[in-house]
């Protein structure tokens, strides 16, 4: 008999967020962060910052990008990482930058009350992969992100669409499990196309100079010959993404009136669809904008 699946742990707030916060998830996030860095040609962030003083990493997870910002901008006054869950202690090469610190909680609530998140005080606000929880993206961009920025301050959103491609053509249009979780996510106010919609949300929030760069992130190492930079994320996604949907599908399918066995059927279909395969990838959208002066 197969051993029982390990119990996963989750944040305990009432904020919508559907991924675990345990050590297997931390290991996955760290490997993913390393894979993204390689995929983006060691360019972790894209906004053209010049001597930033206050920076914020929203939904910082294990703090990989927060740490990168600290080492890249040692002269910055303060770099905060904020997350719903405690940020784990991770041994990284070199000294820990003295100018980073972490805040625990929901950025949407804390930006109204926590003096460290004062309006108009940030040169740069970064987020990556809020797709699995953020609700009302338009309101989040308008009422939380834009007001945090100084005039001229930059925002960068790195996020996905739940759309899969095979050799450049959409292959996920008929996936039943994906249609179900899109419906479940919509009912919760989430947007499973937030990657490509980020530019629209920024413009609607009054941000300007919005630009988008896209990176194909393969499932498996099939693209290595043409795109050697995709090897690490390809391997990480081949191993780590399928199992995540055993968590995501049941949580997003809640409230759709499906039986337990129907939900398990969707989970099975998702793991079949998400296995590594030649030509399969999804797209990471990097969207940058700024608050007008
Ligand atoms: C998929 S992880 C990505 C972590 C990190 N950005 C990275 O790329 O490695 C998303 C993180 O966002 C956090 N998060 C989601 N919604 C949040 C919110 N409203 N406020 C603060 N953190 C949030 C989650 O707790 C989770 O750690």
GROMACS .gro file of C-alpha atoms and ligand atoms in nm:
model
  320
    1UNK     CA    1   0.000   0.000   0.000
    2UNK     CA    2   0.129   0.352  -0.082
    3UNK     CA    3   0.228   0.555   0.227
    4UNK     CA    4  -0.026   0.824   0.321
    5UNK     CA    5   0.042   1.167   0.165
    6UNK     CA    6   0.218   1.399   0.414
    7UNK     CA    7  -0.006   1.657   0.582
    8UNK     CA    8   0.055   2.006   0.447
    9UNK     CA    9   0.033   2.322   0.657
   10UNK     CA   10  -0.123   2.655   0.556
   11UNK     CA   11  -0.132   3.015   0.675
   12UNK     CA   12  -0.389   3.079   0.944
   13UNK     CA   13  -0.525   3.419   0.838
   14UNK     CA   14  -0.864   3.483   0.677
   15UNK     CA   15  -0.695   3.608   0.358
   16UNK     CA   16  -0.745   3.402   0.043
   17UNK     CA   17  -0.426   3.209  -0.033
   18UNK     CA   18  -0.422   2.850  -0.146
   19UNK     CA   19  -0.067   2.715  -0.129
   20UNK     CA   20   0.102   2.551   0.172
   21UNK     CA   21   0.360   2.730   0.390
   22UNK     CA   22   0.563   2.428   0.506
   23UNK     CA   23   0.923   2.325   0.449
   24UNK     CA   24   0.858   2.131   0.123
   25UNK     CA   25   0.694   2.447  -0.012
   26UNK     CA   26   0.988   2.658   0.107
   27UNK     CA   27   1.228   2.424  -0.075
   28UNK     CA   28   1.012   2.447  -0.389
   29UNK     CA   29   1.002   2.828  -0.373
   30UNK     CA   30   1.380   2.850  -0.329
   31UNK     CA   31   1.445   2.625  -0.629
   32UNK     CA   32   1.185   2.815  -0.831
   33UNK     CA   33   1.350   3.147  -0.739
   34UNK     CA   34   1.687   3.017  -0.858
   35UNK     CA   35   1.522   2.888  -1.176
   36UNK     CA   36   1.351   3.222  -1.243
   37UNK     CA   37   1.682   3.407  -1.195
   38UNK     CA   38   1.848   3.188  -1.458
   39UNK     CA   39   1.548   3.207  -1.691
   40UNK     CA   40   1.565   3.587  -1.676
   41UNK     CA   41   1.940   3.587  -1.750
   42UNK     CA   42   2.026   3.666  -1.386
   43UNK     CA   43   1.812   3.975  -1.403
   44UNK     CA   44   1.593   3.920  -1.099
   45UNK     CA   45   1.417   4.254  -1.129
   46UNK     CA   46   1.352   4.471  -1.434
   47UNK     CA   47   1.253   4.821  -1.318
   48UNK     CA   48   1.522   5.082  -1.391
   49UNK     CA   49   1.594   5.177  -1.030
   50UNK     CA   50   1.843   5.445  -0.945
   51UNK     CA   51   1.956   5.476  -0.581
   52UNK     CA   52   1.631   5.344  -0.430
   53UNK     CA   53   1.595   5.407  -0.058
   54UNK     CA   54   1.281   5.215   0.045
   55UNK     CA   55   1.177   4.892  -0.126
   56UNK     CA   56   0.899   4.640  -0.062
   57UNK     CA   57   0.864   4.273  -0.165
   58UNK     CA   58   0.494   4.182  -0.133
   59UNK     CA   59   0.424   3.811  -0.073
   60UNK     CA   60   0.795   3.751  -0.021
   61UNK     CA   61   0.762   3.378   0.063
   62UNK     CA   62   1.110   3.264   0.166
   63UNK     CA   63   1.252   3.614   0.112
   64UNK     CA   64   1.471   3.522  -0.187
   65UNK     CA   65   1.398   3.847  -0.373
   66UNK     CA   66   1.403   4.055  -0.052
   67UNK     CA   67   1.754   3.922   0.010
   68UNK     CA   68   1.854   3.993  -0.351
   69UNK     CA   69   1.734   4.353  -0.315
   70UNK     CA   70   1.933   4.389   0.009
   71UNK     CA   71   2.257   4.273  -0.151
   72UNK     CA   72   2.196   4.471  -0.472
   73UNK     CA   73   2.116   4.796  -0.291
   74UNK     CA   74   2.331   4.797   0.026
   75UNK     CA   75   2.292   5.175   0.048
   76UNK     CA   76   1.911   5.156   0.064
   77UNK     CA   77   1.760   5.262   0.397
   78UNK     CA   78   1.514   4.978   0.430
   79UNK     CA   79   1.385   4.681   0.235
   80UNK     CA   80   1.078   4.503   0.368
   81UNK     CA   81   0.948   4.163   0.276
   82UNK     CA   82   0.587   4.108   0.377
   83UNK     CA   83   0.407   3.776   0.390
   84UNK     CA   84   0.101   3.609   0.546
   85UNK     CA   85   0.330   3.342   0.695
   86UNK     CA   86   0.655   3.369   0.890
   87UNK     CA   87   0.958   3.387   0.661
   88UNK     CA   88   1.187   3.089   0.724
   89UNK     CA   89   1.552   3.131   0.821
   90UNK     CA   90   1.746   3.032   0.515
   91UNK     CA   91   2.125   3.013   0.495
   92UNK     CA   92   2.231   3.207   0.190
   93UNK     CA   93   2.585   3.267   0.068
   94UNK     CA   94   2.749   3.584   0.204
   95UNK     CA   95   2.643   3.804   0.490
   96UNK     CA   96   2.277   3.875   0.545
   97UNK     CA   97   2.211   4.234   0.436
   98UNK     CA   98   2.157   4.455   0.740
   99UNK     CA   99   1.887   4.663   0.571
  100UNK     CA  100   1.621   4.395   0.518
  101UNK     CA  101   1.342   4.306   0.757
  102UNK     CA  102   1.021   4.108   0.741
  103UNK     CA  103   0.664   4.195   0.830
  104UNK     CA  104   0.399   3.928   0.881
  105UNK     CA  105   0.043   3.990   0.766
  106UNK     CA  106  -0.183   4.082   0.478
  107UNK     CA  107  -0.039   4.376   0.285
  108UNK     CA  108  -0.387   4.508   0.206
  109UNK     CA  109  -0.474   4.539   0.573
  110UNK     CA  110  -0.131   4.644   0.703
  111UNK     CA  111  -0.085   4.918   0.443
  112UNK     CA  112  -0.373   5.099   0.615
  113UNK     CA  113  -0.234   5.069   0.970
  114UNK     CA  114   0.139   4.989   0.983
  115UNK     CA  115   0.361   5.296   0.985
  116UNK     CA  116   0.640   5.104   0.808
  117UNK     CA  117   0.407   5.093   0.508
  118UNK     CA  118   0.330   5.466   0.503
  119UNK     CA  119   0.162   5.600   0.188
  120UNK     CA  120   0.394   5.755  -0.069
  121UNK     CA  121   0.708   5.613   0.096
  122UNK     CA  122   0.841   5.347  -0.145
  123UNK     CA  123   1.072   5.381  -0.444
  124UNK     CA  124   0.994   5.026  -0.554
  125UNK     CA  125   0.721   4.771  -0.488
  126UNK     CA  126   0.777   4.418  -0.617
  127UNK     CA  127   0.554   4.110  -0.614
  128UNK     CA  128   0.589   3.766  -0.766
  129UNK     CA  129   0.329   3.492  -0.799
  130UNK     CA  130   0.034   3.629  -0.605
  131UNK     CA  131  -0.188   3.441  -0.852
  132UNK     CA  132  -0.281   3.173  -0.597
  133UNK     CA  133  -0.457   3.411  -0.364
  134UNK     CA  134  -0.485   3.777  -0.452
  135UNK     CA  135  -0.847   3.886  -0.496
  136UNK     CA  136  -0.975   4.203  -0.662
  137UNK     CA  137  -0.653   4.283  -0.844
  138UNK     CA  138  -0.789   4.614  -0.971
  139UNK     CA  139  -0.861   4.728  -0.614
  140UNK     CA  140  -0.527   4.592  -0.489
  141UNK     CA  141  -0.336   4.791  -0.751
  142UNK     CA  142  -0.545   5.106  -0.703
  143UNK     CA  143  -0.584   5.112  -0.324
  144UNK     CA  144  -0.272   4.931  -0.198
  145UNK     CA  145   0.015   4.931  -0.446
  146UNK     CA  146  -0.017   5.270  -0.618
  147UNK     CA  147  -0.063   5.464  -0.291
  148UNK     CA  148   0.250   5.303  -0.140
  149UNK     CA  149   0.469   5.449  -0.415
  150UNK     CA  150   0.652   5.780  -0.403
  151UNK     CA  151   0.584   6.002  -0.705
  152UNK     CA  152   0.807   5.847  -0.974
  153UNK     CA  153   0.835   5.518  -0.778
  154UNK     CA  154   0.833   5.188  -0.967
  155UNK     CA  155   0.615   4.881  -0.936
  156UNK     CA  156   0.701   4.539  -1.079
  157UNK     CA  157   0.461   4.245  -1.097
  158UNK     CA  158   0.593   3.906  -1.206
  159UNK     CA  159   0.302   3.670  -1.248
  160UNK     CA  160   0.144   3.398  -1.458
  161UNK     CA  161  -0.166   3.316  -1.656
  162UNK     CA  162  -0.302   2.965  -1.609
  163UNK     CA  163  -0.269   2.901  -1.982
  164UNK     CA  164  -0.043   2.629  -2.115
  165UNK     CA  165   0.122   2.617  -2.455
  166UNK     CA  166   0.257   2.332  -2.663
  167UNK     CA  167   0.512   2.440  -2.923
  168UNK     CA  168   0.371   2.792  -2.907
  169UNK     CA  169  -0.001   2.706  -2.936
  170UNK     CA  170  -0.250   2.711  -2.649
  171UNK     CA  171  -0.311   2.349  -2.546
  172UNK     CA  172  -0.519   2.405  -2.230
  173UNK     CA  173  -0.840   2.540  -2.385
  174UNK     CA  174  -1.035   2.215  -2.340
  175UNK     CA  175  -0.899   2.107  -1.999
  176UNK     CA  176  -1.203   2.038  -1.778
  177UNK     CA  177  -1.017   2.074  -1.449
  178UNK     CA  178  -0.885   2.414  -1.559
  179UNK     CA  179  -1.230   2.537  -1.654
  180UNK     CA  180  -1.353   2.427  -1.310
  181UNK     CA  181  -1.080   2.605  -1.115
  182UNK     CA  182  -1.117   2.917  -1.330
  183UNK     CA  183  -1.484   2.924  -1.229
  184UNK     CA  184  -1.398   2.862  -0.861
  185UNK     CA  185  -1.130   3.130  -0.866
  186UNK     CA  186  -1.363   3.381  -1.033
  187UNK     CA  187  -1.622   3.327  -0.759
  188UNK     CA  188  -1.356   3.407  -0.499
  189UNK     CA  189  -1.256   3.725  -0.688
  190UNK     CA  190  -0.921   3.584  -0.803
  191UNK     CA  191  -0.782   3.627  -1.153
  192UNK     CA  192  -0.602   3.329  -1.306
  193UNK     CA  193  -0.492   3.559  -1.592
  194UNK     CA  194  -0.335   3.819  -1.362
  195UNK     CA  195  -0.002   3.787  -1.546
  196UNK     CA  196  -0.132   3.933  -1.871
  197UNK     CA  197  -0.387   4.156  -1.694
  198UNK     CA  198  -0.131   4.327  -1.470
  199UNK     CA  199  -0.063   4.600  -1.730
  200UNK     CA  200  -0.435   4.685  -1.745
  201UNK     CA  201  -0.459   4.695  -1.363
  202UNK     CA  202  -0.159   4.929  -1.348
  203UNK     CA  203  -0.297   5.168  -1.610
  204UNK     CA  204  -0.641   5.172  -1.443
  205UNK     CA  205  -0.468   5.263  -1.116
  206UNK     CA  206  -0.312   5.568  -1.283
  207UNK     CA  207   0.036   5.421  -1.325
  208UNK     CA  208   0.233   5.518  -1.635
  209UNK     CA  209   0.528   5.400  -1.847
  210UNK     CA  210   0.389   5.046  -1.828
  211UNK     CA  211   0.591   4.783  -2.011
  212UNK     CA  212   0.572   4.404  -2.031
  213UNK     CA  213   0.832   4.136  -2.090
  214UNK     CA  214   0.739   3.768  -2.127
  215UNK     CA  215   0.942   3.460  -2.050
  216UNK     CA  216   0.837   3.110  -2.157
  217UNK     CA  217   0.889   2.871  -1.864
  218UNK     CA  218   0.901   2.508  -1.984
  219UNK     CA  219   0.772   2.198  -1.813
  220UNK     CA  220   1.078   1.977  -1.846
  221UNK     CA  221   1.416   2.040  -2.004
  222UNK     CA  222   1.310   2.007  -2.368
  223UNK     CA  223   1.406   2.369  -2.453
  224UNK     CA  224   1.762   2.352  -2.323
  225UNK     CA  225   1.934   2.345  -2.663
  226UNK     CA  226   1.774   2.668  -2.783
  227UNK     CA  227   1.732   2.828  -2.438
  228UNK     CA  228   1.993   2.693  -2.194
  229UNK     CA  229   1.870   2.946  -1.935
  230UNK     CA  230   1.544   2.747  -1.908
  231UNK     CA  231   1.702   2.426  -1.777
  232UNK     CA  232   1.668   2.485  -1.404
  233UNK     CA  233   1.312   2.619  -1.406
  234UNK     CA  234   1.213   2.345  -1.653
  235UNK     CA  235   1.339   2.075  -1.418
  236UNK     CA  236   1.185   2.246  -1.112
  237UNK     CA  237   0.844   2.279  -1.278
  238UNK     CA  238   0.851   1.920  -1.403
  239UNK     CA  239   0.892   1.803  -1.045
  240UNK     CA  240   0.712   2.064  -0.837
  241UNK     CA  241   0.410   2.204  -1.021
  242UNK     CA  242   0.197   1.892  -1.079
  243UNK     CA  243   0.183   1.798  -0.708
  244UNK     CA  244   0.083   2.155  -0.617
  245UNK     CA  245  -0.241   2.113  -0.810
  246UNK     CA  246  -0.340   1.828  -0.577
  247UNK     CA  247  -0.374   2.116  -0.329
  248UNK     CA  248  -0.496   2.394  -0.559
  249UNK     CA  249  -0.769   2.205  -0.748
  250UNK     CA  250  -0.972   2.093  -0.441
  251UNK     CA  251  -0.939   2.435  -0.277
  252UNK     CA  252  -1.054   2.626  -0.586
  253UNK     CA  253  -1.325   2.372  -0.668
  254UNK     CA  254  -1.489   2.427  -0.328
  255UNK     CA  255  -1.834   2.573  -0.368
  256UNK     CA  256  -1.886   2.439  -0.721
  257UNK     CA  257  -2.119   2.165  -0.595
  258UNK     CA  258  -1.889   1.881  -0.706
  259UNK     CA  259  -1.874   1.544  -0.529
  260UNK     CA  260  -1.550   1.424  -0.370
  261UNK     CA  261  -1.497   1.175  -0.652
  262UNK     CA  262  -1.558   1.442  -0.918
  263UNK     CA  263  -1.297   1.662  -0.750
  264UNK     CA  264  -1.052   1.371  -0.737
  265UNK     CA  265  -1.121   1.314  -1.108
  266UNK     CA  266  -1.023   1.675  -1.179
  267UNK     CA  267  -0.707   1.636  -0.970
  268UNK     CA  268  -0.613   1.327  -1.172
  269UNK     CA  269  -0.677   1.511  -1.496
  270UNK     CA  270  -0.461   1.804  -1.381
  271UNK     CA  271  -0.163   1.583  -1.301
  272UNK     CA  272  -0.191   1.421  -1.644
  273UNK     CA  273  -0.208   1.762  -1.815
  274UNK     CA  274   0.080   1.914  -1.618
  275UNK     CA  275   0.339   1.643  -1.661
  276UNK     CA  276   0.659   1.744  -1.840
  277UNK     CA  277   0.631   1.709  -2.213
  278UNK     CA  278   0.818   1.833  -2.523
  279UNK     CA  279   0.699   2.181  -2.618
  280UNK     CA  280   0.492   2.240  -2.300
  281UNK     CA  281   0.531   2.572  -2.117
  282UNK     CA  282   0.351   2.862  -1.959
  283UNK     CA  283   0.444   3.227  -1.966
  284UNK     CA  284   0.576   3.448  -1.687
  285UNK     CA  285   0.472   3.810  -1.746
  286UNK     CA  286   0.698   4.078  -1.602
  287UNK     CA  287   0.506   4.406  -1.589
  288UNK     CA  288   0.671   4.728  -1.482
  289UNK     CA  289   0.508   5.069  -1.430
  290UNK     CA  290   0.556   5.384  -1.228
  291UNK     CA  291   0.361   5.641  -1.036
  292UNK     CA  292   0.358   5.972  -1.224
  293UNK     CA  293   0.556   6.263  -1.074
  294LIG     C1  294   0.372   3.157  -0.453
  294LIG     S1  295   0.439   3.239  -0.316
  294LIG     C2  296   0.569   3.334  -0.394
  294LIG     C3  297   0.674   3.379  -0.298
  294LIG     C4  298   0.781   3.470  -0.357
  294LIG     N1  299   0.721   3.592  -0.409
  294LIG     C5  300   0.859   3.400  -0.463
  294LIG     O1  301   0.843   3.433  -0.579
  294LIG     O2  302   0.935   3.308  -0.428
  294LIG     C6  303   0.320   3.368  -0.278
  294LIG     C7  304   0.340   3.427  -0.140
  294LIG     O3  305   0.254   3.540  -0.128
  294LIG     C8  306   0.204   3.545   0.004
  294LIG     N2  307   0.080   3.627   0.002
  294LIG     C9  308  -0.033   3.600  -0.068
  294LIG     N3  309  -0.126   3.696  -0.047
  294LIG    C10  310  -0.069   3.787   0.038
  294LIG    C11  311  -0.115   3.907   0.099
  294LIG     N4  312  -0.239   3.954   0.076
  294LIG     N5  313  -0.030   3.975   0.181
  294LIG    C12  314   0.094   3.927   0.205
  294LIG     N6  315   0.143   3.812   0.152
  294LIG    C13  316   0.062   3.743   0.069
  294LIG    C14  317   0.184   3.399   0.041
  294LIG     O4  318   0.178   3.378   0.180
  294LIG    C15  319   0.304   3.332  -0.027
  294LIG     O5  320   0.413   3.318   0.060
   0.00000   0.00000   0.00000
